[in-house]
XYZ file of C-alpha atoms in Angstrom:
264
model
C 156.103 23.728 -7.418
C 153.981 23.586 -4.283
C 151.116 22.176 -6.279
C 153.325 19.396 -7.674
C 154.615 18.553 -4.176
C 151.127 18.422 -2.810
C 150.126 15.952 -5.579
C 153.047 13.766 -4.868
C 152.255 13.687 -1.097
C 148.707 12.703 -1.875
C 149.724 9.877 -4.132
C 152.229 8.645 -1.508
C 149.589 8.689 1.139
C 147.140 6.894 -1.200
C 149.578 4.168 -1.909
C 150.326 3.775 1.802
C 146.766 3.418 2.660
C 146.217 0.737 0.027
C 149.209 -1.072 1.381
C 147.619 -1.493 4.818
C 145.472 -4.491 5.603
C 141.794 -3.770 5.247
C 139.641 -5.670 7.731
C 136.557 -6.962 5.869
C 133.635 -8.477 7.789
C 131.623 -11.190 6.128
C 128.248 -12.038 7.666
C 127.348 -15.701 7.556
C 124.410 -17.984 8.273
C 124.525 -19.205 11.968
C 122.653 -22.333 11.341
C 123.710 -24.198 8.130
C 125.739 -27.069 9.389
C 128.197 -28.580 8.354
C 128.817 -25.682 6.094
C 128.604 -22.844 8.659
C 127.250 -22.889 12.197
C 127.932 -21.893 15.763
C 128.655 -24.233 18.607
C 129.234 -23.112 22.161
C 129.975 -19.583 20.967
C 132.485 -20.575 18.222
C 131.732 -20.208 14.503
C 132.631 -23.505 12.599
C 132.084 -25.279 9.387
C 133.341 -26.032 5.833
C 132.892 -22.403 4.584
C 134.419 -20.972 7.613
C 137.646 -23.030 7.074
C 137.719 -21.920 3.501
C 137.336 -18.170 4.460
C 140.073 -18.469 7.133
C 142.542 -19.955 4.574
C 141.558 -17.287 2.020
C 142.079 -14.585 4.622
C 145.757 -15.807 5.270
C 146.492 -15.566 1.588
C 144.691 -12.461 0.249
C 147.025 -9.579 -0.212
C 145.634 -6.415 1.418
C 142.739 -7.881 3.350
C 141.940 -9.689 6.552
C 138.508 -11.465 6.784
C 136.392 -11.673 9.920
C 133.142 -13.576 10.147
C 129.965 -12.552 12.004
C 127.221 -15.215 12.372
C 123.570 -14.259 12.322
C 120.205 -15.829 11.541
C 119.816 -16.056 7.792
C 116.884 -13.508 7.643
C 119.052 -10.919 9.499
C 122.042 -11.755 7.178
C 119.906 -10.876 4.174
C 118.527 -7.723 5.832
C 121.974 -6.447 6.533
C 122.998 -6.806 2.913
C 119.634 -5.351 1.645
C 120.160 -2.210 3.714
C 123.794 -1.875 2.741
C 124.942 -2.404 6.371
C 127.132 -5.343 5.595
C 129.802 -5.767 2.803
C 129.284 -9.434 1.876
C 127.646 -12.648 2.987
C 127.962 -16.423 2.684
C 126.444 -18.757 1.444
C 123.785 -17.562 -1.028
C 122.754 -19.265 -4.183
C 122.524 -17.096 -7.279
C 119.563 -14.611 -6.956
C 120.166 -12.136 -9.655
C 116.680 -12.464 -10.732
C 114.909 -11.555 -7.487
C 117.488 -10.224 -4.854
C 118.198 -6.994 -6.661
C 120.266 -5.711 -3.752
C 122.983 -8.385 -4.083
C 125.755 -7.629 -6.730
C 128.299 -8.872 -7.621
C 128.728 -12.511 -6.777
C 132.060 -14.338 -6.400
C 132.910 -17.362 -8.576
C 131.245 -20.492 -7.166
C 132.710 -21.829 -3.990
C 131.055 -25.309 -4.216
C 127.687 -26.897 -5.148
C 124.820 -27.775 -2.758
C 121.744 -29.966 -3.364
C 118.220 -29.459 -1.900
C 116.181 -32.608 -1.294
C 112.782 -33.365 0.160
C 112.830 -35.691 3.144
C 109.415 -37.210 4.294
C 107.999 -39.396 6.947
C 108.073 -42.948 5.674
C 104.387 -43.159 5.718
C 104.169 -40.410 3.160
C 106.556 -42.214 0.737
C 104.632 -45.481 0.724
C 103.117 -43.905 -2.242
C 105.872 -43.164 -4.776
C 106.347 -39.499 -5.293
C 109.138 -39.042 -8.018
C 107.809 -35.719 -9.446
C 108.477 -32.415 -7.626
C 106.257 -30.669 -6.750
C 103.225 -32.249 -8.523
C 103.315 -35.405 -6.323
C 103.356 -33.392 -3.187
C 100.003 -31.604 -3.550
C 97.901 -31.542 -0.408
C 100.873 -32.154 1.916
C 102.327 -29.989 4.640
C 105.951 -29.118 3.691
C 108.446 -27.693 6.194
C 111.329 -25.297 5.451
C 113.927 -23.301 7.325
C 113.130 -19.698 7.871
C 114.624 -17.384 5.358
C 115.176 -20.040 2.733
C 112.591 -18.396 0.480
C 114.081 -19.786 -2.731
C 113.676 -23.438 -1.789
C 111.098 -25.486 -3.790
C 111.252 -23.489 -6.933
C 108.655 -21.113 -8.553
C 106.063 -23.804 -9.397
C 106.135 -25.090 -5.763
C 105.704 -21.441 -4.589
C 102.718 -21.007 -7.003
C 101.110 -24.092 -5.462
C 101.640 -22.756 -1.964
C 100.150 -19.341 -2.921
C 97.114 -21.174 -4.362
C 96.733 -23.256 -1.206
C 97.445 -26.526 -2.841
C 100.441 -27.169 -0.648
C 100.905 -25.894 2.948
C 104.292 -24.400 3.814
C 105.365 -24.070 7.389
C 108.762 -22.856 8.670
C 111.012 -23.254 11.762
C 114.414 -21.708 12.440
C 116.693 -24.789 12.428
C 117.128 -28.184 10.826
C 116.813 -29.880 14.149
C 113.467 -28.297 14.926
C 112.110 -29.344 11.509
C 113.366 -32.972 11.888
C 111.594 -33.261 15.191
C 108.429 -31.982 13.684
C 108.757 -34.480 10.916
C 109.271 -37.513 13.101
C 106.327 -36.447 15.316
C 104.184 -36.128 12.160
C 103.455 -32.492 12.579
C 104.639 -32.083 8.924
C 104.632 -34.480 6.079
C 107.917 -33.518 4.402
C 110.785 -31.110 4.745
C 112.948 -29.267 2.070
C 116.449 -29.176 3.290
C 120.027 -29.196 2.138
C 121.069 -32.818 1.418
C 124.331 -32.759 3.333
C 123.013 -30.568 6.145
C 120.174 -33.038 7.024
C 122.498 -36.033 6.970
C 124.960 -34.267 9.293
C 122.196 -33.127 11.640
C 120.672 -36.547 11.788
C 124.060 -37.956 12.746
C 124.725 -35.379 15.516
C 121.168 -35.764 16.912
C 121.671 -39.452 17.221
C 124.941 -38.899 18.957
C 123.375 -36.428 21.456
C 120.233 -38.601 22.075
C 117.931 -36.101 20.508
C 116.821 -38.651 17.909
C 116.328 -42.321 18.395
C 117.205 -45.037 15.832
C 113.436 -45.750 15.414
C 112.788 -42.024 14.653
C 115.802 -41.976 12.250
C 114.174 -44.947 10.407
C 110.973 -42.961 9.869
C 112.900 -40.210 7.818
C 113.201 -41.164 4.188
C 114.851 -39.053 1.490
C 112.761 -38.352 -1.549
C 113.601 -36.469 -4.653
C 116.469 -33.977 -5.219
C 114.603 -30.684 -5.754
C 117.555 -28.690 -7.075
C 121.388 -28.412 -7.156
C 122.910 -24.859 -7.083
C 126.318 -23.260 -6.729
C 127.110 -21.373 -3.566
C 128.844 -17.937 -3.695
C 129.949 -15.005 -1.620
C 127.450 -12.286 -2.411
C 128.050 -8.539 -2.044
C 125.684 -5.719 -1.140
C 124.834 -3.385 -3.930
C 123.258 -0.830 -1.609
C 126.460 0.615 -0.087
C 126.453 3.804 -2.293
C 130.230 3.450 -2.891
C 131.078 3.100 0.784
C 133.039 -0.082 0.097
C 135.356 1.543 -2.461
C 137.716 -1.605 -2.396
C 134.955 -3.936 -3.536
C 136.198 -4.515 -7.086
C 139.768 -5.179 -5.914
C 138.512 -7.520 -3.182
C 136.256 -9.607 -5.464
C 139.066 -10.073 -7.996
C 141.559 -11.191 -5.180
C 138.936 -13.415 -3.453
C 138.025 -15.094 -6.752
C 141.732 -15.767 -7.592
C 142.222 -17.517 -4.217
C 138.971 -19.596 -4.540
C 139.950 -20.622 -8.093
C 143.309 -21.829 -6.911
C 141.844 -23.775 -3.980
C 139.317 -25.408 -6.278
C 141.865 -26.259 -8.926
C 144.248 -27.873 -6.420
C 141.447 -29.882 -4.721
C 141.918 -28.067 -1.450
C 138.178 -27.175 -1.014
C 137.212 -30.801 -1.782
C 139.664 -31.834 0.891
C 138.182 -29.456 3.493
C 134.776 -30.927 2.707
C 136.071 -34.527 3.196
C 137.755 -33.583 6.418
C 134.356 -32.677 7.991
C 133.081 -36.159 7.276
C 135.817 -38.204 8.803
């Protein structure tokens, strides 16, 4: 009888613990505007607004967001020190420490922008038409460009150079320290706009930045560490509930509305 009573108590305690809100911390890129970024100590952006709304609706979970440089975000996931991160592309083929992924949140496109002098010669083929050039990239974005591009870099046919932020790379571009820059299409448009407003970029400098080809278009996900050794026992339940909320927000057009709100 005592054994049965003990089992009933354990089951009751288990149910009570699951009924409580679990606070889940999501690490996010601190410099990927307008999707996610920090400004005067506040974390902002399209994905942050999506996550805030999901947090209000997910049964059993409260989401908090911690910004960090992208390289550190990936390191925390790789070491199993963070539960999940936003916003990775799918890297099941090379980031073996990330699994599972959520359903796609939205799509992003990567383009190459160049100094206008470089595109006086048409360069429609990526990366073949860009051999011999100096190409900039943001630190930690080691998937940008694609495998053929990376092969050319390894062989010395293309020079790859990195800076931490979009603003730093745009300034290097207008000053002709680099020839072209691989960057998220919406991020670079947004950053050019804010740099013009702040006076960090002139209209003449803006005119020297020309968009070239689209390199790739990829879905963006929430990715989860696969190195936690079972510490995040609620992962499966969380993924299912998170996916349900994202699906409903996409289906209703809510995520598209959040995106449009940031470009008013």
